[in-house]
Short mmCIF file of C-alpha atoms in Angstrom, two decimals:
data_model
loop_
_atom_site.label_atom_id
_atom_site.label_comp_id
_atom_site.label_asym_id
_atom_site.label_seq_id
_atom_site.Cartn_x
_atom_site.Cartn_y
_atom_site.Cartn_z
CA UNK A 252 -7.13 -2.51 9.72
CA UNK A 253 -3.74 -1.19 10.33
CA UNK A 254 -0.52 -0.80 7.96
CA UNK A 255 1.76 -3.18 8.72
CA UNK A 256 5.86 -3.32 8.62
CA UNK A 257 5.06 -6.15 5.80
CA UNK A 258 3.90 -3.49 3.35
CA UNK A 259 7.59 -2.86 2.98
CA UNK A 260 7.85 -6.38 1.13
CA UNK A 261 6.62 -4.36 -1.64
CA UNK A 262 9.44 -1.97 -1.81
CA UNK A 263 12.64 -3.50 -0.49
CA UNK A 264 15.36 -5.16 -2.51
CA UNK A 265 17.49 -5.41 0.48
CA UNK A 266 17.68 -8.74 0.44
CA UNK A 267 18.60 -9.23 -3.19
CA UNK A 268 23.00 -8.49 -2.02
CA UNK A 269 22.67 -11.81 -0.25
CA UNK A 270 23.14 -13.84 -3.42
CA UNK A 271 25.37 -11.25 -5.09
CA UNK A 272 29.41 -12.29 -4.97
CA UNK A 273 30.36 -8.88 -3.46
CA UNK A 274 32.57 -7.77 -0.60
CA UNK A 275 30.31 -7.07 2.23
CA UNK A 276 31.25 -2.85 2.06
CA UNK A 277 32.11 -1.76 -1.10
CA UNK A 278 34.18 1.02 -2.14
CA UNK A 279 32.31 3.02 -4.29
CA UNK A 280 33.59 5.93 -6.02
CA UNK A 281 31.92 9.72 -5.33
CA UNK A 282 31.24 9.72 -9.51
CA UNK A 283 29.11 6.41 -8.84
CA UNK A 284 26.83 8.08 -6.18
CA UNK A 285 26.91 11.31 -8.31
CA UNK A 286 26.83 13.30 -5.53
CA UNK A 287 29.23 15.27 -2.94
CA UNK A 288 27.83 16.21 0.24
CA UNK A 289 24.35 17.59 -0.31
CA UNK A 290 21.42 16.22 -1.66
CA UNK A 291 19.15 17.54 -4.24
CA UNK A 292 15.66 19.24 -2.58
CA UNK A 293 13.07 16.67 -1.81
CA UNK A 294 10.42 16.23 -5.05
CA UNK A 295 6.87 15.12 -4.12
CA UNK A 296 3.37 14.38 -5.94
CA UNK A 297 0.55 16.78 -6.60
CA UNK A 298 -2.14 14.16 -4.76
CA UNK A 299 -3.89 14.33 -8.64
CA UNK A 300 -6.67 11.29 -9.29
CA UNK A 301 -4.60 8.28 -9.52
CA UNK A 302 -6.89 6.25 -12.12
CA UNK A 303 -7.26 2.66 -12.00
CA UNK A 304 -9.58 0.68 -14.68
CA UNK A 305 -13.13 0.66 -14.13
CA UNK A 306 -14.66 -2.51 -13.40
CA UNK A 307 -18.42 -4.30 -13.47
CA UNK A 308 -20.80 -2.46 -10.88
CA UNK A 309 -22.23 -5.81 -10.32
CA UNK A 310 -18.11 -6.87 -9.04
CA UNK A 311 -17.92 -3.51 -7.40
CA UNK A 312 -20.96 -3.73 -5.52
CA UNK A 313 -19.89 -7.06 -3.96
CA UNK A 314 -16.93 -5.66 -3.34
CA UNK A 315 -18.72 -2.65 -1.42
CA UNK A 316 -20.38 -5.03 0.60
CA UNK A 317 -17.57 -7.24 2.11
CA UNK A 318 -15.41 -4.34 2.73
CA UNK A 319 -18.34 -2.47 4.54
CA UNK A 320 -19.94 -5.42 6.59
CA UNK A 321 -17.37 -7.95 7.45
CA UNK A 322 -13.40 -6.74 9.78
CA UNK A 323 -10.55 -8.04 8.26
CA UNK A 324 -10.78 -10.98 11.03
CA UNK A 325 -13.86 -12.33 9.48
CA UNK A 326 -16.14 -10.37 12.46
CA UNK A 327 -19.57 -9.37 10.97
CA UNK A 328 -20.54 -6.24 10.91
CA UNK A 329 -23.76 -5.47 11.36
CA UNK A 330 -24.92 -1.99 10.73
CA UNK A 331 -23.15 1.16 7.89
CA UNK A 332 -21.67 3.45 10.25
CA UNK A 333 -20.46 7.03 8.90
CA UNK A 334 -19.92 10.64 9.77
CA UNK A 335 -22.46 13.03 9.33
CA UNK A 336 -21.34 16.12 7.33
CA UNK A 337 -19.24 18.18 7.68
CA UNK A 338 -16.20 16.03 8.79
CA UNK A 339 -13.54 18.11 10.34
CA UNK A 340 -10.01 17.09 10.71
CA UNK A 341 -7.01 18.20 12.75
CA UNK A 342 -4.00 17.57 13.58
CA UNK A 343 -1.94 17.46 16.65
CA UNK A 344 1.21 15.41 18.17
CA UNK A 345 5.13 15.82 16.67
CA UNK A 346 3.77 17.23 13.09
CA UNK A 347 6.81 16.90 10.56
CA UNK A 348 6.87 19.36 7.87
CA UNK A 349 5.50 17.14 5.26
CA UNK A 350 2.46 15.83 6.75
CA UNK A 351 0.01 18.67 6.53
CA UNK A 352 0.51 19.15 2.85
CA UNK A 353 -0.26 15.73 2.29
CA UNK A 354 -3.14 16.00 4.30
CA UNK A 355 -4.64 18.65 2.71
CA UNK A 356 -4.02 17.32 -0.72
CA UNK A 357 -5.84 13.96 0.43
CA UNK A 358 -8.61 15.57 1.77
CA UNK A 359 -8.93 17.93 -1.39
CA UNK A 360 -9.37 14.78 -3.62
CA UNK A 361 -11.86 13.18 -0.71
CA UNK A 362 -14.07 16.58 -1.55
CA UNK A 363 -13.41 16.42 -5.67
CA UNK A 364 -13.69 12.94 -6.25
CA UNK A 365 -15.37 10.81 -3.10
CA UNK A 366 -18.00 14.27 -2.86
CA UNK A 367 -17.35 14.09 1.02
CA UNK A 368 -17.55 17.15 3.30
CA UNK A 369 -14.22 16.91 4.78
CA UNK A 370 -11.77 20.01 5.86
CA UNK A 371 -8.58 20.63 7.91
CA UNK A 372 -9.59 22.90 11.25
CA UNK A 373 -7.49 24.22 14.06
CA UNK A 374 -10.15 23.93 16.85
CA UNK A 375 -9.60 22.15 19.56
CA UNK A 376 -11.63 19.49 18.45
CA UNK A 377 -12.41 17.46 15.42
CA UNK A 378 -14.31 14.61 13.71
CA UNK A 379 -11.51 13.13 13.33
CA UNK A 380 -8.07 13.40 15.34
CA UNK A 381 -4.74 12.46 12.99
CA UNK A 382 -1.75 12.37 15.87
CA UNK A 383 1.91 11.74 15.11
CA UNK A 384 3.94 10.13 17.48
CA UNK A 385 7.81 8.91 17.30
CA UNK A 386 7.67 5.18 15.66
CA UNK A 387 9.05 3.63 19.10
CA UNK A 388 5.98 5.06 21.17
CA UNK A 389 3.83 3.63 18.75
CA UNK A 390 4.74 0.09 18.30
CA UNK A 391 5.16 0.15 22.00
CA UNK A 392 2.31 -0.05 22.60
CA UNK A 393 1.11 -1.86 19.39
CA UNK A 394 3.68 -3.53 17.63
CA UNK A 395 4.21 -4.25 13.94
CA UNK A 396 1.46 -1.63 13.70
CA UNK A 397 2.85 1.16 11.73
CA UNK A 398 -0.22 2.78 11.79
CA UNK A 399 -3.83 2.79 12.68
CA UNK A 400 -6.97 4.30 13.48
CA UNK A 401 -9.82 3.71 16.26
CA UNK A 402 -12.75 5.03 16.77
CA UNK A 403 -14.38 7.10 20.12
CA UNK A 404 -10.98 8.63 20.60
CA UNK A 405 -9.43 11.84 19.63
CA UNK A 406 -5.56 11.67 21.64
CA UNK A 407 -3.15 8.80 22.33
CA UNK A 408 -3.73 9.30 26.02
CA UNK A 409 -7.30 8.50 25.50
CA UNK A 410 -6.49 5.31 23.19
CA UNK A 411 -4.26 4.26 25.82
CA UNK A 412 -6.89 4.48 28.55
CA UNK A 413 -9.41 2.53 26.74
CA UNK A 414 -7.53 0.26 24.18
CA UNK A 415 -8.87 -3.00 25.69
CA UNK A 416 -12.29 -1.97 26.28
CA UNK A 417 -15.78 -2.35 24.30
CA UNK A 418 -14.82 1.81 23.37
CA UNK A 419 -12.66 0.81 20.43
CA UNK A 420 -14.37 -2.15 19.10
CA UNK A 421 -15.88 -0.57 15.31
CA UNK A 422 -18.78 -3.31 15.16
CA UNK A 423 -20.27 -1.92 18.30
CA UNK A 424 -20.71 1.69 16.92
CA UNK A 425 -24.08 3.04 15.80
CA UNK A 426 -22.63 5.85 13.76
CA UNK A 427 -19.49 7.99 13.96
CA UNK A 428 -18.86 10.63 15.77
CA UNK A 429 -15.42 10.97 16.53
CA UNK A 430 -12.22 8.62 15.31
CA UNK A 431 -8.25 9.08 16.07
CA UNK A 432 -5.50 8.87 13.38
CA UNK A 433 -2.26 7.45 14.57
CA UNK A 434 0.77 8.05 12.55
CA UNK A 435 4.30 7.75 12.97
CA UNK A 436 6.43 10.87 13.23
CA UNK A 437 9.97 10.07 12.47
CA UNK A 438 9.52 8.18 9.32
CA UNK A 439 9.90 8.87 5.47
CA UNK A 440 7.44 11.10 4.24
CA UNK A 441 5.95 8.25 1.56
CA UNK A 442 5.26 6.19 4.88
CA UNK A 443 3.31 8.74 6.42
CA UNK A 444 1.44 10.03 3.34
CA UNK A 445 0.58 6.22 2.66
CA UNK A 446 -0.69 5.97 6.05
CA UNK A 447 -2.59 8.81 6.14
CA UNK A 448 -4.33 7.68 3.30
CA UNK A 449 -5.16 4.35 4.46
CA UNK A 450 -6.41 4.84 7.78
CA UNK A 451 -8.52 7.98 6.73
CA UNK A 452 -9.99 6.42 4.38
CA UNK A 453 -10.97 3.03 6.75
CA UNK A 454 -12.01 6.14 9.85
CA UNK A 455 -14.52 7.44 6.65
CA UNK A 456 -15.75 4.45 5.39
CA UNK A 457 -15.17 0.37 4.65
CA UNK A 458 -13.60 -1.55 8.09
CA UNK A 459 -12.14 -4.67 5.85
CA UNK A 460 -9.33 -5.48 3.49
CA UNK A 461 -9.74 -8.25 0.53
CA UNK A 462 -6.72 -9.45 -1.36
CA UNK A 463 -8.87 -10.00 -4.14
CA UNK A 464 -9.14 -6.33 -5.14
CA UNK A 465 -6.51 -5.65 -7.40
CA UNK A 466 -7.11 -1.67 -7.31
CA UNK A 467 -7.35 -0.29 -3.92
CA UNK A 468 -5.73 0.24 -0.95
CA UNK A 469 -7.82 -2.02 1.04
CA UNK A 470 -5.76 -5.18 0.11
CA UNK A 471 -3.21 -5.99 2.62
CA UNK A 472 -0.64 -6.94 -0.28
CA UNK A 473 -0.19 -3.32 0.10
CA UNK A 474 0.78 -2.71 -3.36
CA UNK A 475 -0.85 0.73 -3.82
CA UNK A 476 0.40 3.46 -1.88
CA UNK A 477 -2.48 6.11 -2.69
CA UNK A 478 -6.37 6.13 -2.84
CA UNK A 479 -7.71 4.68 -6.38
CA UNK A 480 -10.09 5.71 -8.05
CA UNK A 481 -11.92 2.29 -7.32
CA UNK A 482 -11.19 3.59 -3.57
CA UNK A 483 -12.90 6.96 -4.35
CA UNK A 484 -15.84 5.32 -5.72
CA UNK A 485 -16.52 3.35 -2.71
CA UNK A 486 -16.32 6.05 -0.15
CA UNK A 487 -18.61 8.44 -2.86
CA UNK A 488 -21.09 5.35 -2.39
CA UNK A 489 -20.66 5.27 1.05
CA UNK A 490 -21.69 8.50 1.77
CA UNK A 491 -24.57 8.49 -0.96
CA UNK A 492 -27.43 10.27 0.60
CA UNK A 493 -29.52 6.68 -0.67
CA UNK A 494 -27.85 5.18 2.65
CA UNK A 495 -27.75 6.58 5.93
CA UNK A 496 -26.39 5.40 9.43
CA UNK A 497 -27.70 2.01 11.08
CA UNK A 498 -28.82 0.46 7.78
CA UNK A 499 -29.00 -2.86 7.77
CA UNK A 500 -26.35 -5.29 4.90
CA UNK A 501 -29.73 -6.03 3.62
CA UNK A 502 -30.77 -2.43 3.25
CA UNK A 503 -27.26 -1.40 1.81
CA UNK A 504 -27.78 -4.15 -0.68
CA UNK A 505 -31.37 -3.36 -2.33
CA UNK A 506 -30.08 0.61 -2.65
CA UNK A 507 -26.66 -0.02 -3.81
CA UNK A 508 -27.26 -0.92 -7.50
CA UNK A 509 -28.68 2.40 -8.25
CA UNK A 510 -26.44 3.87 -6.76
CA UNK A 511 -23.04 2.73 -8.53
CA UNK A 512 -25.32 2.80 -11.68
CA UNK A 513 -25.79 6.78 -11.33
CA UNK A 514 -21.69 7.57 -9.99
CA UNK A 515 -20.11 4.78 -12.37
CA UNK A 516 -22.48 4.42 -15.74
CA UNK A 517 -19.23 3.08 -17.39
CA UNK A 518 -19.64 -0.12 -14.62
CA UNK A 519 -23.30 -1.24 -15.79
CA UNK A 520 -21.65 -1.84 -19.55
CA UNK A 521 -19.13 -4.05 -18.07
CA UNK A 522 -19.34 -7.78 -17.93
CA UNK A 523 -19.09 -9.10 -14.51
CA UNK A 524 -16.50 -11.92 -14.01
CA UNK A 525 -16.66 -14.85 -11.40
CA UNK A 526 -14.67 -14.26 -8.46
CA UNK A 527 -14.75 -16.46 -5.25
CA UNK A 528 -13.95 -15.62 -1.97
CA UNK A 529 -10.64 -15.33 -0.19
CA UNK A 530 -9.84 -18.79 2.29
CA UNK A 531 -9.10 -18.31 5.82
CA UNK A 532 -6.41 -20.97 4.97
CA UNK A 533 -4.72 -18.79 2.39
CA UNK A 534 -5.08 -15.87 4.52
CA UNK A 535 -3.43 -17.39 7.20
CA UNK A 536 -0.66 -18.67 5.22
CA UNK A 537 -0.10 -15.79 3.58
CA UNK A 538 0.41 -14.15 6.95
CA UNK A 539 2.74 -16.60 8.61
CA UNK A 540 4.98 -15.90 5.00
CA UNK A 541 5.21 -12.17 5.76
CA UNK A 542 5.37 -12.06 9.31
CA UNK A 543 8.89 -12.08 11.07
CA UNK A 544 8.58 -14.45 14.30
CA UNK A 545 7.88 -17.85 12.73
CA UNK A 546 11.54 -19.70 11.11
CA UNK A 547 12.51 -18.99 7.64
CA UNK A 548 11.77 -22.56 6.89
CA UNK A 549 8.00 -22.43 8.30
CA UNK A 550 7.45 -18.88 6.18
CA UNK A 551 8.65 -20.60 2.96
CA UNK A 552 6.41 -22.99 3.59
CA UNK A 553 3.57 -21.00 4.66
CA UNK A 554 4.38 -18.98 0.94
CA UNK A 555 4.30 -22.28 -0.65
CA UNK A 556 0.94 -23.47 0.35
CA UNK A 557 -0.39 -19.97 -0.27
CA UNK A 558 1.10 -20.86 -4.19
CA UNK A 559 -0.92 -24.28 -3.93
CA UNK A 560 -4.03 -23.23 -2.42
CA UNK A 561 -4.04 -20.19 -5.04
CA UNK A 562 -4.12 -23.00 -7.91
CA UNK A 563 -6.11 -24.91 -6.59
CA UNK A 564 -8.67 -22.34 -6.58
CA UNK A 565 -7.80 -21.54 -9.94
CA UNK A 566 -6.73 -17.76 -9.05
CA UNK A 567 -5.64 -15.74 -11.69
CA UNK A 568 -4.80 -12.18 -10.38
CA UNK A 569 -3.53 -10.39 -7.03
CA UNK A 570 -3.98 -13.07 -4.90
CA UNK A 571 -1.89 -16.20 -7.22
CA UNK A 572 0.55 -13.76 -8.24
CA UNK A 573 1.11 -11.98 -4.95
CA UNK A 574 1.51 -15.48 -3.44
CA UNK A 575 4.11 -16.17 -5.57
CA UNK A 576 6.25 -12.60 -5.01
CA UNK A 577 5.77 -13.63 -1.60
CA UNK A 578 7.54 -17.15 -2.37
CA UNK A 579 10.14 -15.30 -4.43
CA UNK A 580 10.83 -13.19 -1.65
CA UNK A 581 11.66 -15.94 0.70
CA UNK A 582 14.04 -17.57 -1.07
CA UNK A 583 16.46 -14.78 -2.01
CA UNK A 584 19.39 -15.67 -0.61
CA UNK A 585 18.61 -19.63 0.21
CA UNK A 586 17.54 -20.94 -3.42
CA UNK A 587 18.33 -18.09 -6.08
CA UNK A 588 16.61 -20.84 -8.80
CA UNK A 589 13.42 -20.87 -6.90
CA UNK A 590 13.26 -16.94 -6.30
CA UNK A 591 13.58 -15.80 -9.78
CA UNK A 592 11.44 -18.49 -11.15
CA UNK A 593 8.68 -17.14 -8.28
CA UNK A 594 9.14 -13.82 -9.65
CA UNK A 595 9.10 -14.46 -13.37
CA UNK A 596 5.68 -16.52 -12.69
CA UNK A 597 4.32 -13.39 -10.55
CA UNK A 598 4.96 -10.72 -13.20
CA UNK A 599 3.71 -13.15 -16.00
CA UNK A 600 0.56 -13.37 -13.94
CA UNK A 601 0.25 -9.98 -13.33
CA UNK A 602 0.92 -9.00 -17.10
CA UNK A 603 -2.02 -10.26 -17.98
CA UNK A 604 -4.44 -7.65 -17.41
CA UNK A 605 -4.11 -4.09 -16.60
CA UNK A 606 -4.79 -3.86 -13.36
CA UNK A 607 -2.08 -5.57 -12.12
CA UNK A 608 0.49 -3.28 -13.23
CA UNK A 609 1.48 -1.67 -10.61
CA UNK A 610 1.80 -5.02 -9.23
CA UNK A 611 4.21 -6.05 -12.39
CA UNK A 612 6.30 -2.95 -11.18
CA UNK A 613 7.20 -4.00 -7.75
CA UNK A 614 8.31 -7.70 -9.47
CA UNK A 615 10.13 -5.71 -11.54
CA UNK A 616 12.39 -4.44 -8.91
CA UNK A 617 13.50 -7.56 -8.04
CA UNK A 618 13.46 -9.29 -11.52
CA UNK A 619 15.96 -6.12 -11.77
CA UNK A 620 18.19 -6.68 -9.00
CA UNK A 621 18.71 -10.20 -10.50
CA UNK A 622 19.40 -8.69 -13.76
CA UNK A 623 21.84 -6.63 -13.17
CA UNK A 624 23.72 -8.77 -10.93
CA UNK A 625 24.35 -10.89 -13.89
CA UNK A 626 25.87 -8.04 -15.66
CA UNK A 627 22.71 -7.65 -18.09
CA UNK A 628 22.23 -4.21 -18.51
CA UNK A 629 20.03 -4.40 -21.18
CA UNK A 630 17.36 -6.60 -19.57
CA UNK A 631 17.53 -4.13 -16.65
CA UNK A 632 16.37 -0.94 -18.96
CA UNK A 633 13.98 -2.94 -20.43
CA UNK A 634 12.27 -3.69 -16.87
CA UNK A 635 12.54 -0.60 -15.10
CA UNK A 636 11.76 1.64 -18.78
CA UNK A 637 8.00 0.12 -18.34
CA UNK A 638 7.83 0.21 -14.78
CA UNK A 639 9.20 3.33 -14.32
CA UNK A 640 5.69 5.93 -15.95
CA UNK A 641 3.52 3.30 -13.64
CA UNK A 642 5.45 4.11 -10.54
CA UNK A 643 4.86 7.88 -11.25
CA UNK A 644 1.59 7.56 -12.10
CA UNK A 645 0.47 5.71 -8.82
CA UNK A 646 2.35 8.43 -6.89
CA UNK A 647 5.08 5.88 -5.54
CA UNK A 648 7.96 7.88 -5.12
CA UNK A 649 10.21 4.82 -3.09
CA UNK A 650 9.28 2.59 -5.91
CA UNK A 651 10.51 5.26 -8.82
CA UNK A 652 13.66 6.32 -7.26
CA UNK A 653 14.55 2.41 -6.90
CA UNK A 654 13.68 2.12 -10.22
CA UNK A 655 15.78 4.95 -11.99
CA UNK A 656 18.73 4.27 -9.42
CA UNK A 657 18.89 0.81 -11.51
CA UNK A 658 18.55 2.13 -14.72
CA UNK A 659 21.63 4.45 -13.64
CA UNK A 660 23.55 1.64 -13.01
CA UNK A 661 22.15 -0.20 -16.41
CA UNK A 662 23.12 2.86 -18.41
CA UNK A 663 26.42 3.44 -16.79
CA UNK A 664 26.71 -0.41 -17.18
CA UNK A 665 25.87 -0.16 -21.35
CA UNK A 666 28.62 2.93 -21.25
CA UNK A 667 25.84 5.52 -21.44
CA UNK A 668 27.87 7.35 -18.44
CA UNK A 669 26.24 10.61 -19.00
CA UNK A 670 22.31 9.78 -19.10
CA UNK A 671 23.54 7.75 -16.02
CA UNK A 672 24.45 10.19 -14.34
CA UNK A 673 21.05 12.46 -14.93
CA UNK A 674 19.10 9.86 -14.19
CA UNK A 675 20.88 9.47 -10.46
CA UNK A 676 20.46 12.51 -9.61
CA UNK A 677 17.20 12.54 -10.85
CA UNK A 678 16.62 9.62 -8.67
CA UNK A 679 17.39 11.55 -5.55
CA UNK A 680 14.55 14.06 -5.03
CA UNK A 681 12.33 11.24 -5.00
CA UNK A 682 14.35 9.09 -2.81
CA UNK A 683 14.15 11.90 -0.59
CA UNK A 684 10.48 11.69 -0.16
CA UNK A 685 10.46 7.71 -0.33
CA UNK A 686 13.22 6.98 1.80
CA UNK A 687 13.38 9.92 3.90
CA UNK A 688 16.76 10.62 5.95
CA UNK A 689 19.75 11.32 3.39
CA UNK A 690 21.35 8.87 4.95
CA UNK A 691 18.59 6.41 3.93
CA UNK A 692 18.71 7.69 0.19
CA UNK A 693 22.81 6.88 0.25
CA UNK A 694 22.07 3.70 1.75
CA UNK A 695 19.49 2.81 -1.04
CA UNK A 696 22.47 4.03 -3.88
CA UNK A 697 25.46 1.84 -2.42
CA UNK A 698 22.79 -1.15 -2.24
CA UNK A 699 21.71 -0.53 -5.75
CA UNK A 700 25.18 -0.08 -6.87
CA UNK A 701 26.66 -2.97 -5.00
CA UNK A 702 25.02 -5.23 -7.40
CA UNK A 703 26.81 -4.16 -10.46
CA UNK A 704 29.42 -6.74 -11.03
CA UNK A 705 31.68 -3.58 -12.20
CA UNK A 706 31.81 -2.35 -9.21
CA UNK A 707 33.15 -2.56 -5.80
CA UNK A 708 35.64 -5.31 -6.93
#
């Protein structure tokens, strides 16, 4: 599993100026940014238990066992493979400032909530290796990877060595001994934190991603940033001292429900509800849709099949509605109709349970951008008002600034110039953290901004 450029589908509104009537650089007064020359300091999250809904154990064990025994290509794998404890953890490569912080705060909720050994050490060597190298190194040598993590390594001059060799290939591994982190150095600090806690958490435990989860960071819709508590549950069970290295899928299975009955109690009370498996059609569909290469035409396509097949399945959940965001997305920009209809579906799907709310907050983003392109202020504030406390709450910092820089511009649209204004600036600290680069952050503001029919005229 890596974290690919498409997980920024989930954040960018970018594309929603191309069906906006604006002139292609608006002037936008220094009031409207509120800001002169100097941004405010950088805000970030406490890495505190991001809580997600607690499901069956009977769903959650089945769960467990396709993320643990199957690779996200559909590969079998055949034994559980972990670290023995203690795991130790450095880091090495072009550090920026932000990164060990992070790290540390990820690894203190691996200890508190997953009950793993882990720690940071400045040895030489470690269990595991997390390197940052500049972005253009990286997808050098693996593009659209914006992250990743092998095992039997511990630098990128090693990786590089043995990269298309038997040493990197997870299913061959009889337990864990040493893994390598690789993150990107020169990139917003959300990117790096999200990356770190994906690819620690696949070096630690589970090898596969299922689009059916709708809580957890192994789902390639990328739609949550952080480690769940769903996550944390998974890697607690995976280092359960009922399992141990080499066990067989069989072996994992007759010792699992025990297991989640002792760390989840709240699971065995829960009814379990029919769920079927992912199609390699869908997948593959949904993939063409996301990935830049194929024409626009064949990606809308792709998206639209993934809408079809999802029916026909009778999907209800992360995988329907994420097809349809990903429809949505497409046609911004070549059939305005279509796109907002996608995304009204996609956030009526996902408003029908609670654990698709985060999800509902990326739509809204985009339901948003549409909004307040048509000059409807109040329909914006009513979006972004209950996306906004979801945002925070998953630790999405990109998502929450984009979210309060449009209920600036709603506010200041309803002549609330005041609360418009502390809102923007409020907006900032996190955009720092989200979006990196000040220049980045501006960027994000004249976008935003540009939309307002208001302005820029």
């Amino acid at each position: 599993m890596n974290r690919t450029f498409r997980r920024m589908l989930a954040l960018s509104v970018m594309f929603m100026t191309a069906c906006t009537p604006i002139p292609q650089s608006p002037t936008l007064p220094t009031r409207t940014m509120g800001l002169q020359d100097s941004l405010p300091p950088m805000r970030s999250f406490a890495g505190s238990r991001v809580n997600t809904p607690t499901r069956s154990n009977r769903e959650i064990g089945k769960d467990f066992m396709d993320l643990a025994f199957r690779m996200e290509s559909g590969r079998v794998v055949a034994r559980l493979t972990r670290f023995e404890a203690p795991i130790s953890v450095r880091v090495t490569g072009d550090v920026p400032p932000s990164l060990t912080p992070d790290l540390r705060a990820l690894l203190g909720r691996l200890r508190n909530e997953a009950d793993i050994d882990i720690f940071m050490t400045g040895a030489g060597s470690a269990s595991i290796t997390v390197e940052a190298i500049p972005r253009s190194v990286l997808n050098a040598a693996v593009p659209r990877a914006a992250c990743f993590v092998v095992p039997r390594v511990s630098s990128w001059e090693e990786f590089k060595t043995v990269r298309r060799t038997p040493t990197v290939d997870w299913t061959t591994l009889e337990r864990r001994d040493r893994a390598a982190v690789f993150v990107p150095s020169d990139v917003a600090p959300q990117e790096i934190r999200d990356c770190l806690h994906e690819e620690l958490a696949q070096a630690l435990g589970p090898l596969n991603d299922l689009y059916r989860l709708s809580d957890s960071v192994f789902n390639d819709d990328n739609i949550h940033a952080v480690l769940t508590s769903f996550d944390m549950l998974v890697l607690r069970a995976y280092y359960d001292p009922a399992l141990r290295n080499g066990m067989s899928r069989g072996e994992v299975a007759a010792r699992l429900d025990p297991i989640l009955s002792r760390l989840n109690p709240a699971g065995d009370t829960q009814m379990p509800r029919p769920r079927n498996d992912t199609t390699r059609d869908w997948i593959e569909n949904i993939e063409t849709a996301l990935t830049a290469g194929s024409s626009a035409n064949r990606r809308r396509s792709a998206a639209l099949q993934a809408v079809s097949l999802a029916g026909a399945m009778n999907w209800s959940g992360p995988r329907d509605g994420f097809a349809h965001y990903a429809f949505g997305r497409l046609n911004v920009g070549y059939d305005s109709d279509i796109a907002l209809a996608s995304f009204n579906e996609a956030l009526r799907i996902y408003n029908r349970s609670s654990e698709t709310r985060l999800h509902a907050a990326h739509v809204s983003v985009q339901l948003a951008a549409f909004a307040l392109s048509a000059g409807d202020g109040a329909a914006v504030l009513n979006l972004v008002d209950s996306a906004m406390p979801i945002a925070a709450a998953h630790e999405n910092a990109a998502l929450l600034a984009t979210l309060m820089m449009f209920k600036a511009e709603a506010l200041e649209m309803t002549g609330r110039t005041s609360e418009a204004s502390a809102v923007r600036m409020d907006s900032l600290g996190w955009a720092r953290y989200g979006f990196g680069a000040n220049a980045n952050v501006r960027a994000r503001l004249r976008e935003i901004a540009s939309l307002n029919p208001l302005k820029g005229i």
